[in-house]
Short mmCIF file of C-alpha atoms in Angstrom, two decimals:
data_model
loop_
_atom_site.label_atom_id
_atom_site.label_comp_id
_atom_site.label_asym_id
_atom_site.label_seq_id
_atom_site.Cartn_x
_atom_site.Cartn_y
_atom_site.Cartn_z
CA UNK G 1 -5.33 32.49 -0.70
CA UNK G 2 -5.58 35.71 -2.66
CA UNK G 3 -7.61 37.34 0.13
CA UNK G 4 -5.02 36.31 2.72
CA UNK G 5 -2.22 37.88 0.71
CA UNK G 6 -4.17 40.98 -0.36
CA UNK G 7 -5.43 42.01 3.10
CA UNK G 8 -2.03 43.06 4.52
CA UNK G 9 -1.12 44.58 1.16
CA UNK G 10 -4.16 46.90 1.29
CA UNK G 11 -3.31 47.79 4.88
CA UNK G 12 0.25 48.72 3.95
CA UNK G 13 -0.56 50.63 0.74
CA UNK G 14 -3.28 52.75 2.38
CA UNK G 15 -1.06 54.43 4.99
CA UNK G 16 -1.34 51.87 7.81
CA UNK G 17 -1.90 52.80 11.41
CA UNK G 18 -0.04 50.96 14.16
CA UNK G 19 -2.57 48.12 14.46
CA UNK G 20 -2.61 47.44 10.73
CA UNK G 21 1.19 47.48 10.58
CA UNK G 22 1.45 45.04 13.48
CA UNK G 23 -1.29 42.82 11.97
CA UNK G 24 0.44 42.74 8.57
CA UNK G 25 3.81 41.96 10.19
CA UNK G 26 2.37 39.14 12.30
CA UNK G 27 0.54 37.67 9.31
CA UNK G 28 3.69 37.81 7.15
CA UNK G 29 5.87 36.28 9.88
CA UNK G 30 3.34 33.49 10.44
CA UNK G 31 3.23 32.70 6.72
CA UNK G 32 7.01 32.63 6.39
CA UNK G 33 7.32 30.52 9.54
CA UNK G 34 4.76 28.01 8.28
CA UNK G 35 6.51 27.79 4.92
CA UNK G 36 9.90 27.17 6.53
CA UNK G 37 8.44 24.60 8.91
CA UNK G 38 6.83 22.67 6.04
CA UNK G 39 9.98 22.88 3.95
CA UNK G 40 12.24 21.37 6.61
CA UNK G 41 9.97 18.49 7.64
CA UNK G 42 11.66 15.13 7.09
CA UNK G 43 10.20 13.00 4.35
CA UNK G 44 8.69 9.68 5.33
CA UNK G 45 9.26 8.16 1.91
CA UNK G 46 10.71 4.68 1.97
CA UNK G 47 13.82 4.25 -0.14
CA UNK G 48 15.11 0.81 -1.00
CA UNK G 49 18.41 0.38 -2.79
CA UNK G 50 20.03 -2.87 -3.89
CA UNK G 51 23.43 -2.66 -5.53
CA UNK G 52 25.87 -5.33 -6.68
CA UNK G 53 23.86 -8.22 -5.31
CA UNK G 54 25.16 -11.75 -5.50
CA UNK G 55 23.94 -14.78 -7.40
CA UNK G 56 20.67 -16.47 -6.44
CA UNK G 57 19.70 -19.97 -7.54
CA UNK G 58 16.41 -21.83 -7.10
CA UNK G 59 15.96 -25.58 -7.58
CA UNK G 60 13.02 -28.00 -7.41
CA UNK G 61 10.18 -25.50 -7.08
CA UNK G 62 12.13 -22.90 -5.13
CA UNK G 63 12.16 -19.14 -5.67
CA UNK G 64 15.25 -16.97 -6.08
CA UNK G 65 15.44 -13.23 -6.44
CA UNK G 66 18.26 -10.68 -6.42
CA UNK G 67 17.23 -7.09 -5.90
CA UNK G 68 14.12 -5.86 -4.07
CA UNK G 69 10.87 -7.67 -3.29
CA UNK G 70 7.79 -5.65 -2.39
CA UNK G 71 4.41 -6.86 -1.32
CA UNK G 72 1.71 -5.56 -3.73
CA UNK G 73 4.07 -2.84 -4.98
CA UNK G 74 3.83 -0.90 -1.72
CA UNK G 75 6.57 1.44 -0.61
CA UNK G 76 8.44 4.44 -1.88
CA UNK G 77 11.37 4.73 -4.23
CA UNK G 78 13.12 1.51 -5.23
CA UNK G 79 16.38 1.37 -7.16
CA UNK G 80 18.33 -1.69 -8.24
CA UNK G 81 21.77 -1.41 -9.79
CA UNK G 82 24.00 -4.21 -11.06
CA UNK G 83 21.90 -7.01 -9.60
CA UNK G 84 23.32 -10.52 -9.61
CA UNK G 85 22.32 -13.51 -11.68
CA UNK G 86 19.10 -15.28 -10.74
CA UNK G 87 18.84 -18.86 -11.96
CA UNK G 88 15.84 -21.19 -11.72
CA UNK G 89 16.20 -24.94 -12.37
CA UNK G 90 13.45 -27.47 -12.23
CA UNK G 91 9.69 -27.48 -12.51
CA UNK G 92 7.90 -24.79 -10.50
CA UNK G 93 11.08 -22.82 -9.82
CA UNK G 94 11.23 -19.08 -10.39
CA UNK G 95 14.02 -16.52 -10.43
CA UNK G 96 14.22 -12.80 -11.02
CA UNK G 97 16.45 -9.77 -10.79
CA UNK G 98 15.57 -6.15 -10.15
CA UNK G 99 12.30 -5.23 -8.43
CA UNK G 100 9.64 -7.89 -7.77
CA UNK G 101 6.14 -6.75 -6.79
CA UNK G 102 4.80 -9.89 -5.13
CA UNK G 103 1.18 -10.54 -4.25
#
């Protein structure tokens, strides 16, 4: 990286001829263009948001969840706000609110 930046600098500080000036300009424009291109690329991050979810109820071995369920914790940013009540009744039932990383 240092060599890439220093080469045009040496060309310009040492009284550049036309070729060195063109080379330094092309190298600088390419670097700036690559930086801008990388900066404006859309992110592919997954964003899950659950807000003000309703009530969930599980009975007789059922499962209830308000919020976000993710398989093995995969995905990007997850945010749960003001999730509803999750109620489990009966043997083998489960309930949860917020983010659930299932297997």
